[in-house]
Each structure stands twice: as structure tokens, then as C-alpha cells.
Tab-separated table of C-alpha atoms and ligand atoms in Angstrom:
chain	number	residue	atom	x	y	z
E	17	MET	CA	0.000	0.000	0.000
E	18	GLN	CA	1.274	3.458	-0.840
E	19	ASP	CA	2.221	5.631	2.119
E	20	LYS	CA	-0.095	8.575	2.628
E	21	GLN	CA	1.620	11.929	2.090
E	22	PRO	CA	2.136	13.707	5.411
E	23	VAL	CA	-0.018	16.796	5.795
E	24	ILE	CA	1.856	20.097	5.624
E	25	GLY	CA	-0.146	23.140	6.620
E	26	ARG	CA	0.991	26.693	7.190
E	27	PHE	CA	0.105	30.100	8.536
E	28	ALA	CA	1.353	33.055	6.519
E	29	PRO	CA	0.639	36.393	8.202
E	30	SER	CA	1.741	39.716	6.743
E	31	PRO	CA	3.686	41.795	9.262
E	32	THR	CA	1.414	44.805	8.999
E	33	GLY	CA	0.717	45.023	12.736
E	34	PRO	CA	0.470	42.834	15.805
E	35	LEU	CA	-1.597	39.679	15.689
E	36	HIS	CA	-5.259	40.449	16.360
E	37	PHE	CA	-8.210	38.291	17.279
E	38	GLY	CA	-9.215	37.679	13.637
E	39	SER	CA	-5.806	36.426	12.539
E	40	LEU	CA	-5.445	34.295	15.647
E	41	TYR	CA	-8.774	32.668	14.730
E	42	THR	CA	-7.338	31.702	11.313
E	43	ALA	CA	-4.027	30.612	12.822
E	44	LEU	CA	-5.809	28.341	15.291
E	45	ALA	CA	-7.977	26.776	12.564
E	46	SER	CA	-4.985	26.022	10.367
E	47	PHE	CA	-2.988	24.709	13.335
E	48	LEU	CA	-5.818	22.353	14.360
E	49	GLU	CA	-6.432	21.139	10.809
E	50	ALA	CA	-2.740	20.215	10.429
E	51	ARG	CA	-2.113	18.844	13.917
E	52	SER	CA	-5.302	16.756	13.995
E	53	GLN	CA	-3.842	14.864	11.017
E	54	GLN	CA	-0.413	14.560	12.644
E	55	GLY	CA	0.756	17.097	10.100
E	56	LEU	CA	3.445	19.731	10.119
E	57	TRP	CA	2.471	23.347	10.635
E	58	LEU	CA	4.810	25.897	9.099
E	59	LEU	CA	5.100	29.615	9.612
E	60	ARG	CA	5.874	32.067	6.844
E	61	ILE	CA	6.049	35.818	7.151
E	62	ASP	CA	4.590	37.434	4.033
E	63	ASP	CA	6.714	40.564	4.180
E	64	LEU	CA	7.151	41.470	0.515
E	65	ASP	CA	4.903	44.492	0.557
E	66	THR	CA	7.428	46.788	2.178
E	67	LEU	CA	5.035	49.744	1.972
E	68	ARG	CA	2.603	47.989	4.308
E	69	ASN	CA	5.064	46.308	6.667
E	70	ILE	CA	5.242	47.717	10.152
E	71	LYS	CA	8.538	47.497	11.923
E	72	GLY	CA	8.596	45.061	14.814
E	73	SER	CA	5.354	43.295	13.913
E	74	ALA	CA	6.973	40.097	12.592
E	75	GLY	CA	8.685	39.652	15.958
E	76	SER	CA	5.526	40.404	17.875
E	77	ILE	CA	3.505	37.927	15.757
E	78	LEU	CA	6.029	35.186	16.579
E	79	THR	CA	5.939	35.953	20.301
E	80	THR	CA	2.142	35.999	20.345
E	81	LEU	CA	1.816	32.668	18.525
E	82	ASP	CA	4.253	31.155	20.979
E	83	LEU	CA	2.366	32.488	23.965
E	84	PHE	CA	-0.851	31.025	22.595
E	85	GLY	CA	0.792	27.607	22.287
E	86	LEU	CA	0.741	27.660	18.487
E	87	HIS	CA	4.249	26.291	17.993
E	88	TRP	CA	5.340	25.900	14.408
E	89	ASP	CA	7.695	23.369	12.848
E	90	GLY	CA	11.087	24.210	11.406
E	91	SER	CA	12.376	27.710	10.945
E	92	VAL	CA	10.305	30.692	9.946
E	93	VAL	CA	10.449	31.563	6.243
E	94	TYR	CA	10.592	35.261	5.340
E	95	GLN	CA	9.437	36.053	1.821
E	96	SER	CA	11.714	39.086	1.683
E	97	LEU	CA	14.697	36.723	1.721
E	98	GLN	CA	13.473	34.771	-1.322
E	99	GLN	CA	13.576	37.580	-3.885
E	100	ALA	CA	16.079	35.728	-6.092
E	101	VAL	CA	13.768	32.699	-6.282
E	102	TYR	CA	10.829	34.768	-7.525
E	103	ASP	CA	12.962	36.671	-10.019
E	104	GLU	CA	14.441	33.507	-11.436
E	105	MET	CA	11.007	31.964	-11.931
E	106	LEU	CA	9.740	35.175	-13.553
E	107	ASP	CA	12.688	35.115	-15.962
E	108	ARG	CA	11.822	31.550	-16.909
E	109	MET	CA	8.181	32.459	-17.420
E	110	GLN	CA	9.152	35.438	-19.555
E	111	ALA	CA	11.411	33.243	-21.652
E	112	CYS	CA	8.419	30.929	-22.247
E	113	GLN	CA	6.245	33.937	-23.120
E	114	MET	CA	3.879	33.275	-20.274
E	115	THR	CA	4.078	36.920	-19.154
E	116	TYR	CA	4.206	40.395	-20.667
E	117	ARG	CA	5.225	43.876	-19.619
E	118	CYS	CA	2.430	46.294	-18.830
E	119	ALA	CA	2.873	50.053	-18.553
E	120	CYS	CA	-0.752	50.918	-17.759
E	121	SER	CA	-1.358	53.121	-14.778
E	122	ARG	CA	-4.104	52.338	-12.315
E	123	LYS	CA	-5.905	55.502	-13.457
E	124	MET	CA	-6.186	54.146	-17.011
E	125	LEU	CA	-8.000	51.050	-15.839
E	126	THR	CA	-11.646	51.313	-15.043
E	127	SER	CA	-12.501	47.687	-14.374
E	128	ALA	CA	-10.957	45.168	-12.018
E	129	VAL	CA	-10.351	42.763	-14.925
E	130	TYR	CA	-7.440	43.953	-17.049
E	131	PRO	CA	-8.545	44.398	-20.693
E	132	GLY	CA	-5.165	43.376	-22.098
E	133	TYR	CA	-4.048	46.754	-23.548
E	134	CYS	CA	-0.345	45.902	-23.324
E	135	LYS	CA	-0.614	42.261	-24.306
E	136	ASN	CA	0.515	42.790	-27.866
E	137	GLN	CA	2.706	45.855	-27.307
E	138	SER	CA	6.423	45.734	-26.781
E	139	ILE	CA	6.891	47.881	-23.736
E	140	PRO	CA	10.594	48.738	-23.531
E	141	LEU	CA	12.488	47.156	-20.709
E	142	ASN	CA	13.581	50.508	-19.338
E	143	ALA	CA	10.049	51.930	-19.123
E	144	PRO	CA	8.343	51.530	-15.735
E	145	HIS	CA	6.259	48.408	-16.076
E	146	ALA	CA	4.488	45.629	-14.223
E	147	LEU	CA	4.594	41.988	-15.279
E	148	ARG	CA	1.313	40.274	-16.029
E	149	VAL	CA	0.629	36.612	-16.652
E	150	LYS	CA	-1.257	35.694	-19.815
E	151	THR	CA	-4.485	33.946	-18.957
E	152	ASP	CA	-6.761	31.963	-21.219
E	153	ARG	CA	-10.429	31.082	-21.342
E	154	ARG	CA	-10.118	28.095	-19.070
E	155	VAL	CA	-12.504	27.349	-16.267
E	156	ILE	CA	-10.936	26.755	-12.878
E	157	ASN	CA	-12.858	24.309	-10.712
E	158	PHE	CA	-11.853	23.523	-7.215
E	159	HIS	CA	-13.319	22.099	-4.080
E	160	ASP	CA	-13.063	24.164	-0.948
E	161	GLU	CA	-13.310	22.022	2.175
E	162	LEU	CA	-15.871	24.367	3.721
E	163	GLN	CA	-17.318	26.420	0.906
E	164	GLY	CA	-17.826	23.495	-1.505
E	165	ARG	CA	-17.347	23.458	-5.256
E	166	MET	CA	-16.103	26.699	-6.824
E	167	THR	CA	-16.100	27.510	-10.519
E	168	HIS	CA	-14.337	30.533	-11.982
E	169	HIS	CA	-13.989	31.679	-15.581
E	170	LEU	CA	-10.430	32.833	-15.563
E	171	SER	CA	-10.290	35.421	-18.335
E	172	GLU	CA	-13.743	36.847	-17.611
E	173	GLN	CA	-13.464	37.051	-13.845
E	174	HIS	CA	-9.757	37.647	-13.356
E	175	GLY	CA	-8.017	38.523	-16.615
E	176	ASP	CA	-4.243	38.805	-17.003
E	177	PHE	CA	-3.209	39.507	-13.434
E	178	ILE	CA	-0.029	41.031	-12.035
E	179	LEU	CA	2.925	38.917	-10.885
E	180	LYS	CA	5.336	41.775	-10.281
E	181	ARG	CA	4.112	45.282	-9.616
E	182	LYS	CA	5.373	48.420	-11.266
E	183	ASP	CA	7.127	49.343	-8.021
E	184	GLN	CA	9.029	46.041	-8.417
E	185	ILE	CA	7.259	44.359	-5.532
E	186	ILE	CA	6.409	40.717	-6.187
E	187	ALA	CA	2.646	40.265	-6.091
E	188	TYR	CA	1.057	38.171	-3.370
E	189	GLN	CA	-0.607	35.778	-5.880
E	190	PHE	CA	2.716	34.783	-7.324
E	191	ALA	CA	4.844	34.658	-4.171
E	192	VAL	CA	2.330	32.515	-2.317
E	193	VAL	CA	2.297	29.903	-5.076
E	194	ILE	CA	6.078	29.701	-5.281
E	195	ASP	CA	6.468	29.514	-1.503
E	196	ASP	CA	3.720	26.983	-0.868
E	197	ASP	CA	5.359	24.785	-3.483
E	198	ARG	CA	8.883	25.214	-2.102
E	199	GLN	CA	7.645	24.406	1.395
E	200	GLN	CA	5.627	21.437	0.041
E	201	VAL	CA	2.488	22.818	1.605
E	202	ASN	CA	-0.440	20.588	0.692
E	203	GLN	CA	-3.099	22.149	2.892
E	204	VAL	CA	-3.982	25.831	2.940
E	205	VAL	CA	-6.337	27.062	5.648
E	206	ARG	CA	-6.963	30.809	5.553
E	207	GLY	CA	-9.666	33.461	5.750
E	208	PHE	CA	-12.656	33.449	3.439
E	209	ASP	CA	-11.608	36.887	2.119
E	210	LEU	CA	-8.882	35.093	0.121
E	211	LEU	CA	-11.279	32.648	-1.544
E	212	ASP	CA	-11.357	34.804	-4.672
E	213	SER	CA	-7.579	34.669	-4.984
E	214	THR	CA	-7.540	30.886	-5.082
E	215	PRO	CA	-8.467	30.436	-8.787
E	216	LYS	CA	-5.549	32.707	-9.769
E	217	GLN	CA	-3.208	30.696	-7.613
E	218	ILE	CA	-4.521	27.418	-9.031
E	219	TYR	CA	-4.024	28.788	-12.537
E	220	LEU	CA	-0.380	29.545	-11.743
E	221	GLN	CA	0.038	26.088	-10.240
E	222	GLN	CA	-1.398	24.555	-13.418
E	223	LEU	CA	0.769	26.729	-15.653
E	224	LEU	CA	3.948	25.893	-13.757
E	225	GLY	CA	3.091	22.221	-13.273
E	226	LEU	CA	2.980	22.469	-9.477
E	227	ALA	CA	0.922	20.385	-7.074
E	228	ILE	CA	-2.356	21.961	-5.965
E	229	PRO	CA	-2.930	21.998	-2.196
E	230	ARG	CA	-6.266	21.331	-0.505
E	231	TYR	CA	-7.989	24.594	0.367
E	232	MET	CA	-10.159	25.495	3.331
E	233	HIS	CA	-11.408	29.058	3.704
E	234	VAL	CA	-12.687	29.731	7.203
E	235	PRO	CA	-15.090	32.534	8.190
E	236	ILE	CA	-13.666	35.947	8.885
E	237	ILE	CA	-14.426	37.962	11.951
E	238	ILE	CA	-15.946	41.414	11.622
E	239	ASP	CA	-16.531	44.120	14.193
E	240	GLN	CA	-19.877	45.600	15.187
E	241	HIS	CA	-19.628	48.098	12.293
E	242	GLY	CA	-19.227	45.334	9.733
E	243	TYR	CA	-15.518	45.793	9.117
E	244	LYS	CA	-13.146	42.859	8.903
E	245	LEU	CA	-10.885	42.735	11.912
E	246	SER	CA	-7.596	43.494	10.343
E	247	LYS	CA	-4.518	45.449	11.082
E	248	GLN	CA	-5.705	48.059	8.588
E	249	THR	CA	-8.900	48.723	10.522
E	250	ARG	CA	-6.683	49.094	13.567
E	251	ALA	CA	-8.128	46.077	15.338
E	252	THR	CA	-6.363	46.003	18.644
E	253	ALA	CA	-3.667	43.468	19.270
E	254	VAL	CA	-4.893	40.388	21.000
E	255	GLY	CA	-4.604	40.670	24.802
E	256	LEU	CA	-1.722	38.649	26.168
E	257	ALA	CA	-2.780	38.471	29.810
E	258	THR	CA	-5.163	35.501	29.606
E	259	PRO	CA	-4.347	33.426	26.525
E	260	GLU	CA	-6.414	30.483	27.838
E	261	ALA	CA	-9.591	32.610	27.917
E	262	ILE	CA	-8.947	33.767	24.352
E	263	ILE	CA	-8.256	30.261	23.049
E	264	PHE	CA	-11.469	29.095	24.740
E	265	GLU	CA	-13.416	31.881	23.036
E	266	LEU	CA	-11.805	31.158	19.667
E	267	LEU	CA	-12.675	27.473	19.968
E	268	THR	CA	-16.256	28.456	20.672
E	269	LEU	CA	-16.255	30.702	17.594
E	270	LEU	CA	-14.819	27.790	15.614
E	271	LYS	CA	-17.972	25.916	16.758
E	272	GLN	CA	-15.930	23.286	18.566
E	273	GLN	CA	-18.005	23.420	21.778
E	274	PRO	CA	-15.148	23.101	24.257
E	275	PRO	CA	-16.411	21.613	27.554
E	276	LEU	CA	-17.084	24.164	30.273
E	277	GLU	CA	-14.763	22.429	32.719
E	278	LEU	CA	-11.882	23.409	30.419
E	279	GLN	CA	-12.765	27.090	30.611
E	280	HIS	CA	-9.859	27.915	32.892
E	281	ALA	CA	-7.557	25.113	31.774
E	282	PRO	CA	-4.004	26.014	30.759
E	283	VAL	CA	-3.385	26.593	27.035
E	284	PRO	CA	-1.562	23.273	26.334
E	285	GLU	CA	-4.437	21.298	27.845
E	286	LEU	CA	-7.007	23.245	25.835
E	287	LEU	CA	-5.067	22.748	22.632
E	288	ASP	CA	-4.626	19.011	23.283
E	289	TRP	CA	-8.378	18.720	23.662
E	290	ALA	CA	-8.947	20.807	20.517
E	291	VAL	CA	-6.540	18.764	18.375
E	292	LEU	CA	-8.165	15.526	19.508
E	293	HIS	CA	-11.718	16.772	18.917
E	294	TRP	CA	-11.164	19.047	15.908
E	295	ASN	CA	-14.244	18.908	13.741
E	296	PRO	CA	-14.163	21.359	10.830
E	297	ASP	CA	-17.566	20.013	9.717
E	298	ALA	CA	-19.053	22.249	12.391
E	299	LEU	CA	-17.982	25.197	10.230
E	300	ARG	CA	-19.524	23.746	7.095
E	301	ASN	CA	-22.723	25.709	7.466
E	302	GLY	CA	-22.221	28.359	4.837
E	303	GLN	CA	-21.311	30.951	7.452
E	304	ARG	CA	-18.613	33.192	6.065
E	305	ILE	CA	-18.706	36.007	8.540
E	306	ILE	CA	-18.754	36.126	12.319
E	307	ARG	CA	-19.828	39.440	13.803
E	308	LEU	CA	-18.374	40.271	17.185
E	309	ALA	CA	-19.953	42.620	19.645
E	310	LEU	CA	-16.702	44.185	20.789
R	14	LIG	N1	-0.375	37.018	4.014
R	14	LIG	C1	-1.779	36.913	3.805
R	14	LIG	C2	-2.521	37.716	4.859
R	14	LIG	O1	-1.959	38.019	5.909
R	14	LIG	C3	-2.284	35.478	3.866
R	14	LIG	C4	-1.700	34.643	2.802
R	14	LIG	C5	-2.302	33.262	2.640
R	14	LIG	O2	-2.715	32.661	3.644
R	14	LIG	O3	-2.329	32.784	1.515
R	14	LIG	O4	-3.659	38.054	4.632
């Protein structure tokens, strides 16, 4: 009998502020999904977007995860240290004519789907330009573990999307695909707000002949005004004084029904229970948003 591939999951926060309740919710879900299958759980810091990075937040994210008992395997990968890997792959894609240079400014574009103005132009190398991937009319089907079957028409819904921005920053869609492949990630658990990015990432995986991970997009947490809890909306950093109370609350929001007698249990005990009883089916109810009364 063939050995089953070990599960490799990951959490990939951007260091744009300290870890807040919403990102801890996602981290915990991805940790439990990996650990409940005896899998590895990796940590990657998505720090390519230097304009959005906030100094010190990578370190504070690591400390917070540690305090909450979410210990990762191996060493932390920083995207900013992999620039040469992305550039080399982009060169190969350019050589195979999978990409083209685009000089359009954001102002020129009125729709979210790029109409392909630069596709058949030869934008000079020394002109400021982004790199776009050529897409085709294919349909991308995938199964999300919670959201079910997804179908996207690539050229109509996404168009030729950017792999390297005009400011030379490698785009998230591209970096994530290269990194997940290099780290042999075969299970991606992340917030529902990234569900729409998945078809683009699957397209790149198909184009480059890479393995496609399993995807699970968990609900996102919003505040009482309807905004996603994110570092941009200045959601406060998660309190560090009582991690066990926060883990208990997160498990409740993950619909895991932790027993009341564990309410004041230490974090390792809570997490042991959660790994043993992890039941993502409880989240398979179509709920994509959890509103908190903060
Ligand atoms: N870095 C992204 C974020 O913080 C998540 C990337 C991913 O999970 O694919 O929103």
C-alpha cells in the first residue's frame, strides 16, 4: 500500500501590525487542521509588501503565537529573503512567453479585470512596467473544504493579473504559489476573504506544473460596524494576559463546543483537547462572517 503523504499546513501572516483576534482565529484553525492529522504546521512571514510592513510586527507575531501555544515546525520563512527565487522563476516564465510587460497606470483602468491593452505591445524594458501573466479562457474548478465546489472563468473574472508590480514588488498571488510549493504545503487554511484569490493561484500552479494543495477558507471575523478585523482597521492586538480565555473563546467561535470544565484550563491542555476533537464540519454551514460585539 502506498504511504499517505504527510499533511503540511501553514500560517502566513503579513507583518502589517500585531496579531489580532481575527488572525489568531485563522491561525488556530490552520494549526488544528494540520495537527489533527499529525501534520506539520509551518510559519511564513509574508513581508514582501514593504510599503505595508510595520517594523517590529513580525517579531511580535512570533511571540504571540508562541504564547498562545501555536508552535510551528522548522524555521520561519521570510518572503523578503526569497527575492532571487521569484525573479528567477519570472525570468523563466518570460522566456516561455507566459508573461508580458504592462505600462498601464491604475488611473487608465476602469474595471478590475485587465482588458489586455499591453498584451501585444512591446513595452521597452527601461520603461516603468508591471509583469502580467497571460491567462486563457479556461474554467478553474476547485473544491473548498468548507465552501464546496467553486467555478471561476479565468479570463472573464480575473483577466491577465499582475505577478510583479510596477514598483518592483512581487505580487502576493505569485509569491504565495512559489512559496507553498517550495515548502511542500499541501493544505492551505486561511480566511474566506482570500477565496477569490484561489483560482488565480490554481491557474499559476497549473501553468507551472505544481501540485495543488487542498484549500479550506474559514469565516472571517468582523466588528460591530461590519468591518473585517484586520490590522488596517486598527483592530487592537490580541490581549496577552489571559491566553487560555482567548483560546477558549476562539474554539467556541470555531464551533468546537469546548467543555465548560476546560474554561480555565491552561493553554496546552485546551489545545490538546482541541486537536483531539477538531471537527471542521461544524464550520460547514455556509457561514462566512462572524460578527463580534466588541
Ligand atoms: N499574508 C496573507 C494575509 O496576511 C495570507 C496569505 C495566505 O494565507 O495565503 O492576509
